[in-house]
Coordinates of N, CA and C in Angstrom, one line a residue:
X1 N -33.9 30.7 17.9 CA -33.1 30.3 16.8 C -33.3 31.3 15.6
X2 N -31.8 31.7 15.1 CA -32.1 32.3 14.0 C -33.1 32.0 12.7
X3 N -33.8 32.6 11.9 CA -34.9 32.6 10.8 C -33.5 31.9 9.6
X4 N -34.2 31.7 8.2 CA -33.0 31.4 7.4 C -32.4 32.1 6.9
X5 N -33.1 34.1 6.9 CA -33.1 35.1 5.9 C -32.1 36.1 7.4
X6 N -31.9 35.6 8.7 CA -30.9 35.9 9.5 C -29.7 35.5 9.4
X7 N -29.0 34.1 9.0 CA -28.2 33.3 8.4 C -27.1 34.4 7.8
X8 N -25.9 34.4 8.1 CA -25.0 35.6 7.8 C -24.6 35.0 6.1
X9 N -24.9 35.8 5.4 CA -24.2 35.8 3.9 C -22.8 35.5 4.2
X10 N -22.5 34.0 3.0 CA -21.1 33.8 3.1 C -20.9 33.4 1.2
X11 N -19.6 34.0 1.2 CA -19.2 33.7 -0.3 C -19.8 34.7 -1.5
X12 N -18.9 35.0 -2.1 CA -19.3 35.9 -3.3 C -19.9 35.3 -4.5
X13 N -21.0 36.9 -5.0 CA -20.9 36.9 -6.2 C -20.6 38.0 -7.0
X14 N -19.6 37.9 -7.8 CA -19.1 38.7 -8.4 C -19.1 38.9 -10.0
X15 N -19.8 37.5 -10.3 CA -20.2 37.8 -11.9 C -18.7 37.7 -12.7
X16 N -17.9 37.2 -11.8 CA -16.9 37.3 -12.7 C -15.9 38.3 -13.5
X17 N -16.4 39.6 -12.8 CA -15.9 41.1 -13.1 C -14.5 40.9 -12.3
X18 N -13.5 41.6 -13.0 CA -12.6 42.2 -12.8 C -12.2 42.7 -11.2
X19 N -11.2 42.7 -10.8 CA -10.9 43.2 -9.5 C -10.1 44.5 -9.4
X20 N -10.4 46.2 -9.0 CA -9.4 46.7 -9.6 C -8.7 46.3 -9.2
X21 N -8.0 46.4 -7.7 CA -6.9 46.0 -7.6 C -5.5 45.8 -8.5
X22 N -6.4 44.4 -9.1 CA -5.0 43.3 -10.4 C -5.2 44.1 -11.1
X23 N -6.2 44.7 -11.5 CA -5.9 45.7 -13.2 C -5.5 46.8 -13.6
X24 N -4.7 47.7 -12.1 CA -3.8 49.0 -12.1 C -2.5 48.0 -11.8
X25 N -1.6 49.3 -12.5 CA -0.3 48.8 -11.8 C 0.2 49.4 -10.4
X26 N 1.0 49.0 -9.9 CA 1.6 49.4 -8.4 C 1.9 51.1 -8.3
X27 N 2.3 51.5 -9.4 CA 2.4 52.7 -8.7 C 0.9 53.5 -8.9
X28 N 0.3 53.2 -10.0 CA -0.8 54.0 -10.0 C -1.9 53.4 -9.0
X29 N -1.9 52.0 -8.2 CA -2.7 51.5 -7.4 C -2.2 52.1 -6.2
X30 N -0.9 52.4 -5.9 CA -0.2 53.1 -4.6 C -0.9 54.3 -4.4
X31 N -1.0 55.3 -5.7 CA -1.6 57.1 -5.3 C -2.9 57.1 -5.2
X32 N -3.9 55.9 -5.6 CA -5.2 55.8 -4.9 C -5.0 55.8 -3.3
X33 N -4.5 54.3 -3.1 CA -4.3 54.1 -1.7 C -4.3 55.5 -1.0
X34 N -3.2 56.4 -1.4 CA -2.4 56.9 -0.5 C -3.3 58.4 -0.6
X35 N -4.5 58.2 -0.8 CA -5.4 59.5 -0.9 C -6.6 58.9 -0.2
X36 N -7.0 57.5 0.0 CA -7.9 57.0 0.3 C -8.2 57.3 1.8
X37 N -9.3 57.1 2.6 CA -9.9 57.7 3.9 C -10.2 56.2 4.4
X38 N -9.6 55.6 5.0 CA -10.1 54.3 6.3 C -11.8 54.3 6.7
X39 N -12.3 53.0 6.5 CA -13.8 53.0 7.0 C -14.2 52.2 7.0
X40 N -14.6 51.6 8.6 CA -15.5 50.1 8.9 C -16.4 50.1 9.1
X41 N -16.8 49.3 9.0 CA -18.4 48.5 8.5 C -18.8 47.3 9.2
X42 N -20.0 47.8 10.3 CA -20.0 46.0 10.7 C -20.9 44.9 9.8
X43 N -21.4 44.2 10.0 CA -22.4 43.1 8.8 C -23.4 43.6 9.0
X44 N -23.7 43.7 7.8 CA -25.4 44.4 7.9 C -25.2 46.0 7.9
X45 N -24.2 46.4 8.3 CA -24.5 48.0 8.7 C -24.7 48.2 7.0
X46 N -25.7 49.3 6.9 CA -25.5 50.4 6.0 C -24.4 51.3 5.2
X47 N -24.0 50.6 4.0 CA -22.6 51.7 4.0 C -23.5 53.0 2.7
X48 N -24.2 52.4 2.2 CA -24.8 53.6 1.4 C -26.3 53.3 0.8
X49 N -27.4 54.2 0.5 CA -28.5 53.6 -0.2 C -28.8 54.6 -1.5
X50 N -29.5 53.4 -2.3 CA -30.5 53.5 -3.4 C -30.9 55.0 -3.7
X51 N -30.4 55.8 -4.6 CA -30.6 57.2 -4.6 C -30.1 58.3 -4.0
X52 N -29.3 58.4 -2.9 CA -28.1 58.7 -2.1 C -27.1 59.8 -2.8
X53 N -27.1 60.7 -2.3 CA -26.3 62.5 -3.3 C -24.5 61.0 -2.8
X54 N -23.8 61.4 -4.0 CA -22.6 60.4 -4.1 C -21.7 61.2 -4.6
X55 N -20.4 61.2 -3.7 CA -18.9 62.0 -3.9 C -17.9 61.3 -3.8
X56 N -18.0 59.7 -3.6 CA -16.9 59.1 -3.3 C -16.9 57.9 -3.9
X57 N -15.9 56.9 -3.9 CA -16.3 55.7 -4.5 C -15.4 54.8 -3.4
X58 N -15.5 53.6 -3.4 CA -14.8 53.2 -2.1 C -13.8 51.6 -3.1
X59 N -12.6 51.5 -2.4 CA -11.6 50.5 -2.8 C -12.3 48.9 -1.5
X60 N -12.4 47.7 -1.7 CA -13.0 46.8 -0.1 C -11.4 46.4 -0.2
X61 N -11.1 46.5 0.9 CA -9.9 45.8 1.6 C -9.6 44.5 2.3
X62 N -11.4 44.1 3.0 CA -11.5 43.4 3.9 C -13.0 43.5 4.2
X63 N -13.3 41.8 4.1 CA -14.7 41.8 4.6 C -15.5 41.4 2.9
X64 N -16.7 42.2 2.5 CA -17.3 42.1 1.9 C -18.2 43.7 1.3
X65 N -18.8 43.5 0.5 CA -20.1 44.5 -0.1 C -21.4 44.0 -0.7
X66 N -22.2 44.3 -0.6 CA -23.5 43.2 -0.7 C -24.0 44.7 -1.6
X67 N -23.9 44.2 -3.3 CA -25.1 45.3 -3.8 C -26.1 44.8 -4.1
X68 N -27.1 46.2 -3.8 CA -28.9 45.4 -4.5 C -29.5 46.6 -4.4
X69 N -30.2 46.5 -5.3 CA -31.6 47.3 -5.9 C -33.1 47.1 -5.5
X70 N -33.7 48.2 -5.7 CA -34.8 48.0 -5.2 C -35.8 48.4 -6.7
X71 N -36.6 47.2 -7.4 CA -37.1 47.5 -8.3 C -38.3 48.5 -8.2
X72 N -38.8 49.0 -9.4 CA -40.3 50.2 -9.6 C -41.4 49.4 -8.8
X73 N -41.5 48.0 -9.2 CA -42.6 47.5 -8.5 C -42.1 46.7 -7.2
X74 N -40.8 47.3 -6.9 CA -41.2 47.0 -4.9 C -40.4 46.1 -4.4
X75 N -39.7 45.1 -5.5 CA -38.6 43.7 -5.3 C -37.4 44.2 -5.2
X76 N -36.6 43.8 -4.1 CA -35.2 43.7 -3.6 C -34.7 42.5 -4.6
X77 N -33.7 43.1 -5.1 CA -32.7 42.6 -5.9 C -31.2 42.2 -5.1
X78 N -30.4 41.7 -5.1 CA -29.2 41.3 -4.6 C -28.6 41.3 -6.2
X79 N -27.4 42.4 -6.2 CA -27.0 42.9 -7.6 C -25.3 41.8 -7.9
X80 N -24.7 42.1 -6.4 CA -23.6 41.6 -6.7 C -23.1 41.6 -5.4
X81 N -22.3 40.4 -5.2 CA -21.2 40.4 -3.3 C -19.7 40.8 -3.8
X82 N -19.0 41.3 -3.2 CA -18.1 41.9 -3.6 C -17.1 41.9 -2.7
X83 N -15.8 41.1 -3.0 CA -15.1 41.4 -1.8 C -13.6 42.2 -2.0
X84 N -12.4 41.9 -0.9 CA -11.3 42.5 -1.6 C -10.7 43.1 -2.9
X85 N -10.7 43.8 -3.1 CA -9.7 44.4 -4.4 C -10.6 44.7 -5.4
X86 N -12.1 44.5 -5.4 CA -13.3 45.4 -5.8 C -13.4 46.6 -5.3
X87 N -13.8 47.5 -6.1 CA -14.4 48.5 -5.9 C -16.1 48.9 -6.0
X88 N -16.3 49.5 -5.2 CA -17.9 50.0 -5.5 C -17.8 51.6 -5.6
X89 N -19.1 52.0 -6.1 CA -19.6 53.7 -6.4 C -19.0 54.3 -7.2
X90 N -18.0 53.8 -8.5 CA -17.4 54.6 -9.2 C -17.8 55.5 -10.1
X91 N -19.4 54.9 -10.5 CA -20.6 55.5 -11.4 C -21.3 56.3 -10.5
X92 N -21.6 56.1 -9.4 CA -22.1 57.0 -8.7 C -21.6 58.4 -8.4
X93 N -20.4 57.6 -8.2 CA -19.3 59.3 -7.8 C -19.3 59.9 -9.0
X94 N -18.9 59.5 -10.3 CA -19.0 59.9 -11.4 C -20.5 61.2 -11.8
X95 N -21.2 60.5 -11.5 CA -22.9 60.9 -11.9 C -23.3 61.7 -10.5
X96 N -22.7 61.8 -9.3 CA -23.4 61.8 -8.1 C -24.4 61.5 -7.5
X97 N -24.9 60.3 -7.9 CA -26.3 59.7 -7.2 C -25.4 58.4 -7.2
X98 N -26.5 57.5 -6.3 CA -26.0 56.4 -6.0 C -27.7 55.6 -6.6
X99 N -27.0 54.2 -7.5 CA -28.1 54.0 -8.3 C -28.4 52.5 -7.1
X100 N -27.5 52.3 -6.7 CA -28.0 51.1 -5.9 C -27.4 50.7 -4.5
X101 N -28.3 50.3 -3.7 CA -27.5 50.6 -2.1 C -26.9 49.3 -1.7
X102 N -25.8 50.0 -1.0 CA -24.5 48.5 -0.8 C -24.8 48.8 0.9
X103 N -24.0 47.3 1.4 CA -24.4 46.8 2.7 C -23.0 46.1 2.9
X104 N -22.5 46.1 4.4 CA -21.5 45.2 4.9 C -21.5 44.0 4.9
X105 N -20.8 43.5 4.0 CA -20.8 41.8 4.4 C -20.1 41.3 5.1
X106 N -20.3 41.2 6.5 CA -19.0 40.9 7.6 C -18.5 41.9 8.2
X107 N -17.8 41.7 8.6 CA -16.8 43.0 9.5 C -16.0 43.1 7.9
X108 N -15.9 44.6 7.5 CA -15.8 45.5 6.8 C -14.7 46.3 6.6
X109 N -13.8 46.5 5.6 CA -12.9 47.5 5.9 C -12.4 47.9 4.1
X110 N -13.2 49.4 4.0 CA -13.0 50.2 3.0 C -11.8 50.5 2.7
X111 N -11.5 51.6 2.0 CA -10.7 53.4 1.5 C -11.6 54.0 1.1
X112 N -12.4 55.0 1.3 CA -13.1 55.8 0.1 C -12.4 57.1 -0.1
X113 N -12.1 57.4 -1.5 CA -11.8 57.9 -2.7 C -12.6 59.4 -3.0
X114 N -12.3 60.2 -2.6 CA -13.3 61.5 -3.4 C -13.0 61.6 -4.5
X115 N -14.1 62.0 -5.1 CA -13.9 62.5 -6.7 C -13.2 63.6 -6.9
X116 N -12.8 64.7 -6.1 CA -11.5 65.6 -6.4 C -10.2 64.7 -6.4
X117 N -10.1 63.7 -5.3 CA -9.1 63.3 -5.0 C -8.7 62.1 -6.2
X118 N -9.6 61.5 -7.0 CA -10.3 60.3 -7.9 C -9.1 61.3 -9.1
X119 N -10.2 62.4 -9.5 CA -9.4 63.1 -10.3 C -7.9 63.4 -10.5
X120 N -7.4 64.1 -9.1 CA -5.9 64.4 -9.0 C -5.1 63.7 -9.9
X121 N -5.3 62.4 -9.1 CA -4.6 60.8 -9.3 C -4.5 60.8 -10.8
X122 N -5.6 60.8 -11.4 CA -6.3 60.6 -13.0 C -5.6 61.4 -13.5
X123 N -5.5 62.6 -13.2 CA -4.4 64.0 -13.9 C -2.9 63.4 -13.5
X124 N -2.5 63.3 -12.4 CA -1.3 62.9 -12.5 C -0.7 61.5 -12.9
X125 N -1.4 60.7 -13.3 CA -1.4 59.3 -13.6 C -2.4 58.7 -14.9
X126 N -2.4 59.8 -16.1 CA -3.3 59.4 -17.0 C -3.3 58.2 -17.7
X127 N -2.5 57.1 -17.5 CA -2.9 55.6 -17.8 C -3.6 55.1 -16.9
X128 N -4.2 55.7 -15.2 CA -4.9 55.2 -14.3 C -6.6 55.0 -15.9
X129 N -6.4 55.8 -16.8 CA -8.0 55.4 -17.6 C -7.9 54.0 -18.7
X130 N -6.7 54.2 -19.1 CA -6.7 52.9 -20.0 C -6.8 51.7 -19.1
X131 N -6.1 51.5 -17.9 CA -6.2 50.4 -17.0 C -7.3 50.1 -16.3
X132 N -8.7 51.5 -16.2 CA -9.8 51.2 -16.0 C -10.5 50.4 -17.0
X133 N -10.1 51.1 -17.8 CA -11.3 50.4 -19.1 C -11.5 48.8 -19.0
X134 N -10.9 47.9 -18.9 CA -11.1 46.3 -18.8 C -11.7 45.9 -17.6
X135 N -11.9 47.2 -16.2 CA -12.6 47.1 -15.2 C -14.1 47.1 -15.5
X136 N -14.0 48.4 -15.9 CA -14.9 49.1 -16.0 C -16.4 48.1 -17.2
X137 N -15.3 47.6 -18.3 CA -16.1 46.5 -19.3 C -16.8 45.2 -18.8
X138 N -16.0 45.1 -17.8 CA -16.0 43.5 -17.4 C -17.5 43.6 -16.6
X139 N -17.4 44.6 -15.6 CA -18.6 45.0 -15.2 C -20.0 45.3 -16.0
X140 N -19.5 45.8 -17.4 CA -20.8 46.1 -17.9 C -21.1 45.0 -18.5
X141 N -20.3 43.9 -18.9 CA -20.6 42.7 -19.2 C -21.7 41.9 -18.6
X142 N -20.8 41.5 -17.2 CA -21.8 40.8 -16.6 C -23.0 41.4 -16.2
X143 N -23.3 42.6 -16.3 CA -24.9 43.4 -16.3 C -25.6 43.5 -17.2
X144 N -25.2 43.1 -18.5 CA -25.6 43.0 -19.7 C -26.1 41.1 -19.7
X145 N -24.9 40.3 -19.7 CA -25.2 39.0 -19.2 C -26.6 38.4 -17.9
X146 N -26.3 39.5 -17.0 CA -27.6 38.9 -16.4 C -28.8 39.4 -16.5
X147 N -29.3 40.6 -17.3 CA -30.3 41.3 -18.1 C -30.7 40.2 -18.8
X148 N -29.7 39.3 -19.9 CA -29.9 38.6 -20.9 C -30.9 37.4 -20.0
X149 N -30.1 36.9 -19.2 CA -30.1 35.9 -18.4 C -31.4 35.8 -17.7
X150 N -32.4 37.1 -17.1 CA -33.2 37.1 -16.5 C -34.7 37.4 -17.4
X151 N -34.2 37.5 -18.4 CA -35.1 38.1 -19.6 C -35.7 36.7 -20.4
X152 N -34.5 35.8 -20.4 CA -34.8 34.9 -21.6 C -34.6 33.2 -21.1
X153 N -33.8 33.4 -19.5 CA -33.6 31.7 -19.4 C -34.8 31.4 -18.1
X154 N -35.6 30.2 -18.3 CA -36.4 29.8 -17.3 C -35.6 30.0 -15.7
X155 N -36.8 29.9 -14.9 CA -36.7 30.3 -13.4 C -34.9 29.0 -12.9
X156 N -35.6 27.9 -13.4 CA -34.7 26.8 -13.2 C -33.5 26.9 -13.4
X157 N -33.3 27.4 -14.8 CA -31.6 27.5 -15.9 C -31.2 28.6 -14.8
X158 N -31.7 30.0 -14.7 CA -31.4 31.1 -14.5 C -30.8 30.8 -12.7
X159 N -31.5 30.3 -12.1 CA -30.7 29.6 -10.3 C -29.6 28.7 -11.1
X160 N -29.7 27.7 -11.8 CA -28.7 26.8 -12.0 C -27.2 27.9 -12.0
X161 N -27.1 28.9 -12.9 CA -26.5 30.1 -13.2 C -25.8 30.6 -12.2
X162 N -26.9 31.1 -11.4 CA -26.7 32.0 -10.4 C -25.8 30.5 -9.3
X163 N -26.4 30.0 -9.3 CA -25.7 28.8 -8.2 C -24.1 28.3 -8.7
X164 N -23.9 28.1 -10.4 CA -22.5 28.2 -10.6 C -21.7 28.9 -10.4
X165 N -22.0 30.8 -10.4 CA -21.3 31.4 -10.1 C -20.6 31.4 -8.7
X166 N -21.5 31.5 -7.7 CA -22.0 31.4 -6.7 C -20.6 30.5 -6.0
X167 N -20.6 29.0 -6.6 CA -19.7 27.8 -6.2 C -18.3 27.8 -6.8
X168 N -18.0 29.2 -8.0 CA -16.9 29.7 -8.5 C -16.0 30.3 -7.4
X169 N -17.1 30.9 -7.0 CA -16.2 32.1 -5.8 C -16.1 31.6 -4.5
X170 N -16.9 30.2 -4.3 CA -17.0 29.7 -2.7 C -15.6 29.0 -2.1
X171 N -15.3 29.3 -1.1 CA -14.2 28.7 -0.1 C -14.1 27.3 -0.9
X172 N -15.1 26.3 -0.5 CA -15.6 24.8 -0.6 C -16.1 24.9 -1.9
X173 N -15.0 23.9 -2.6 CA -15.9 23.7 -4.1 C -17.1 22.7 -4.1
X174 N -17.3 22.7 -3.1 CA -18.9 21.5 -3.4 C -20.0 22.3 -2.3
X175 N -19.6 23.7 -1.7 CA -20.8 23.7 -0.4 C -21.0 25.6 -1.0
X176 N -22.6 25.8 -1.1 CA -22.6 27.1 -1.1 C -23.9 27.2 0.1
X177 N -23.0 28.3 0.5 CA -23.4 29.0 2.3 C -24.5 30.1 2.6
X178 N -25.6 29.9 1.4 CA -26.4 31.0 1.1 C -27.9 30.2 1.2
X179 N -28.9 31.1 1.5 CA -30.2 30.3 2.1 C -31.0 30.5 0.4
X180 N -31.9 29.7 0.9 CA -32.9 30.2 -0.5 C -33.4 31.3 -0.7
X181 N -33.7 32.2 0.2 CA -34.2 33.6 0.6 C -32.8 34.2 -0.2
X182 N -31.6 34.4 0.1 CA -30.7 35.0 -0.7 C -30.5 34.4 -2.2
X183 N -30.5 33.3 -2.4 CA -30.3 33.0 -4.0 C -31.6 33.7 -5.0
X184 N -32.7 33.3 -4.4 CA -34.2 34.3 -4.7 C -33.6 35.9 -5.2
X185 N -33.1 35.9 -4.3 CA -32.9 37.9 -4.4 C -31.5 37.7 -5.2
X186 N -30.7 36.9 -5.5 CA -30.1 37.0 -6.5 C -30.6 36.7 -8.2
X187 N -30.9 35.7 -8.2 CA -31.8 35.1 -9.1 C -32.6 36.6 -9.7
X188 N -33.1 37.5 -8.6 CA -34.6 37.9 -8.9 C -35.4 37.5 -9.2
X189 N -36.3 36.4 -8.6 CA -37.1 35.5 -8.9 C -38.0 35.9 -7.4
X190 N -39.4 35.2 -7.4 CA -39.9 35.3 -5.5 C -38.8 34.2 -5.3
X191 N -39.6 33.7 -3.6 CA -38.6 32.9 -3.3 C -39.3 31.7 -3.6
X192 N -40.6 31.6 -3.6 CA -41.4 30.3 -4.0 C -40.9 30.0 -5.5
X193 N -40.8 30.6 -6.5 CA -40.4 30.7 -7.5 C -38.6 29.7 -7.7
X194 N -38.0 30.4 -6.9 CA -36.5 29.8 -6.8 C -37.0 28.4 -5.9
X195 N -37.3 28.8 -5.2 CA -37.7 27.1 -4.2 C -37.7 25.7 -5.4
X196 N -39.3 26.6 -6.1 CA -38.9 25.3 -7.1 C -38.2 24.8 -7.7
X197 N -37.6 26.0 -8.5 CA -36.4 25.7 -9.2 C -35.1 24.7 -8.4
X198 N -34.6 25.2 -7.3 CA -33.7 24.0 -6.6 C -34.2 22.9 -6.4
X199 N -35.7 22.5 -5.9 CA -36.0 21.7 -6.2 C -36.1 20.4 -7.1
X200 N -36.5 21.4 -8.1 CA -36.3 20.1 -9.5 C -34.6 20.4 -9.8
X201 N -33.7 20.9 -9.5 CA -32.1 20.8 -9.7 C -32.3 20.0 -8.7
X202 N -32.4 20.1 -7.6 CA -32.5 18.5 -6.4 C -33.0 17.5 -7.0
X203 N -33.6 17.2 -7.9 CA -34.3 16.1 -8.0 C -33.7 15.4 -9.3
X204 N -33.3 16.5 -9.9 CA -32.5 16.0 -11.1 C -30.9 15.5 -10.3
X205 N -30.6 15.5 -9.6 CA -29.5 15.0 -8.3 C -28.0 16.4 -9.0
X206 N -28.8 17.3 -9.4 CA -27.5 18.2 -9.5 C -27.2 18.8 -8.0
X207 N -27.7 18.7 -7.1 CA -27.7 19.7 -6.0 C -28.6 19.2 -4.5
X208 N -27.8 19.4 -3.3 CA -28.5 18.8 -1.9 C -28.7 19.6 -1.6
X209 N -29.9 19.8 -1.1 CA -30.8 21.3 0.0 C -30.3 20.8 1.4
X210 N -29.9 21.7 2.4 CA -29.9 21.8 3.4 C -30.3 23.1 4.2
X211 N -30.4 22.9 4.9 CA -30.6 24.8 6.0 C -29.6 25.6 5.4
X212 N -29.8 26.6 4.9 CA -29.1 27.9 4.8 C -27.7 27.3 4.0
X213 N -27.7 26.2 3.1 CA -27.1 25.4 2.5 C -26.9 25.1 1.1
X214 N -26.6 25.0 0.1 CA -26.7 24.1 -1.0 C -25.3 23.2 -1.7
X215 N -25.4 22.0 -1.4 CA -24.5 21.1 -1.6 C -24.4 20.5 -3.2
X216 N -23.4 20.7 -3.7 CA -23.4 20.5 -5.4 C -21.8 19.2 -4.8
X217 N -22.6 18.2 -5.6 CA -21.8 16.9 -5.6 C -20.6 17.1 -6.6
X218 N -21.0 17.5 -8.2 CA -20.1 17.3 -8.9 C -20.4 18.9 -9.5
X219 N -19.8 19.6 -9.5 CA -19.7 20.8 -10.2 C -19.4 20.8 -11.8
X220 N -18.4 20.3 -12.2 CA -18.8 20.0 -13.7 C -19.8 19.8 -14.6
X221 N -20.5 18.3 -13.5 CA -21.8 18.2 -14.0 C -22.8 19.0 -13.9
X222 N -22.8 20.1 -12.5 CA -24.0 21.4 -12.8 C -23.4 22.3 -14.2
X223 N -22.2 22.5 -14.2 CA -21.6 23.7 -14.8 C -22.1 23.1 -16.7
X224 N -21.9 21.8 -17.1 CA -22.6 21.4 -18.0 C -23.8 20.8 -18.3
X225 N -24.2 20.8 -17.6 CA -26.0 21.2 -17.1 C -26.0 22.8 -17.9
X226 N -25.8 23.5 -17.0 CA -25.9 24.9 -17.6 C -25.4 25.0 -18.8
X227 N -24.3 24.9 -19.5 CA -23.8 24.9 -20.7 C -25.1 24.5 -21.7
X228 N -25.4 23.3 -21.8 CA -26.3 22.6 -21.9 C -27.7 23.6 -22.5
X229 N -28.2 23.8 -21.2 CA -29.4 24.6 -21.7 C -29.4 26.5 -22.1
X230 N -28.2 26.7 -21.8 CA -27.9 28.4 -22.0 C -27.9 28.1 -23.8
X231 N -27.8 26.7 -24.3 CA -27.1 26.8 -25.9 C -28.1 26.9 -26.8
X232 N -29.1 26.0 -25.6 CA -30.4 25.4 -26.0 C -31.4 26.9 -26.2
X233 N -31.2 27.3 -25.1 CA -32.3 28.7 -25.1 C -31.4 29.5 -25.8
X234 N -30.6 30.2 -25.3 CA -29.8 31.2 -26.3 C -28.8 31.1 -27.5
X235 N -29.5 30.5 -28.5 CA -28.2 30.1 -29.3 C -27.7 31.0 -30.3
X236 N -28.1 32.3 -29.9 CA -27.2 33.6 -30.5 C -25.9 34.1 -29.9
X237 N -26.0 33.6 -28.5 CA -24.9 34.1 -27.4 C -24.2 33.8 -28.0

């Protein structure tokens, strides 16, 4: 039998960022495409790591991207799941290093983008930068938002969070398809740490544990749950 941290990742998190895709228009989304290089990915494979010399940035077409970090003192982080019409590595390509390593989620299917080729596009399509910019923000938002979030809201509030997002993006508005081992490494919390935390959200009846499971009855009432205490702890936000 599979372990629970074998359990295939299902359902995004995206933090609520931007897709390029929707935020170019069609012709300037067409001369990406049409420069882009085809590339699959099975689940789990490696598409790039943590520190990695970086010249490309990739468009997901199909499938998924699992980002995460590896902290100073040693903890895997789970940064963001990413699927169609996201892009990954555009800072990297930019900067040429790769600050955080992405993974296949599912059967996989890229474009990657060289930065000569990134450029061309950009020279011959110079509104491709105004149409980034709301991409590009939306991203630094929610990085700034869960900085805040990991800094300042208890182990509990901060899963409650990560679990609404989580039920935003899911197929099934009442079922998220992720084990405690992955919400942990989203969270960034241990996993004993998150354990508890769903726990007392189980017990407060916001949320059913199951295997490789978590079942939210009424979503509203988690999502003002959280409202609730984000106002309570952060009332500068």
């Amino acid at each position: 039998m599979a372990t629970e941290a074998e359990v295939p990742l299902r359902g995004l998190l995206d933090h609520k960022s931007l897709r390029l895709e929707g935020a170019l228009d069609a012709e300037v989304f067409s001369a990406l495409m049409a420069v882009e290089r085809e590339r699959r990915f099975g689940d789990g494979e490696m598409i790039f790591s943590q520190g990695d010399a970086a010249s490309d940035m990739l468009l997901i077409h199909e499938g998924g991207v699992r980002i995460g970090r590896t902290t100073t003192d040693g903890r895997e982080m789970t940064l963001a799941v990413l699927g169609p019409g996201h892009h990954v590595g555009m800072v990297g390509m930019m900067v040429g290093r790769r600050g955080q390593g992405a993974l296949a989620n599912g059967e996989t299917r890229v474009g990657l983008i060289s930065k000569a080729d990134f450029d061309r596009v950009l020279q011959n399509h110079p509104r491709l930068a105004a149409q980034l910019l709301p991409v590009i923000l939306s991203r630094l938002r929610a990085a700034l938002n869960f900085i805040d979030d990991i800094k300042r809201l208890p182990v509990s509030v901060h899963t409650a969070v990560i679990l609404e997002q989580l039920l935003d993006a899911s197929e099934d508005a009442h079922v998220i398809d992720w084990s405690q081992t992955d919400i942990a490494l989203a969270v960034g919390s241990s996993r004993v740490s998150v354990g508890k935390a769903l726990k007392e959200l189980e017990r407060q009846g916001l949320i059913k544990l199951s295997y490789a499971r978590v079942k939210v009855p009424d979503a509203q009432r988690l999502s003002d749950w959280v409202s609730q205490h984000r106002a309570q702890l952060l009332p500068l936000e």
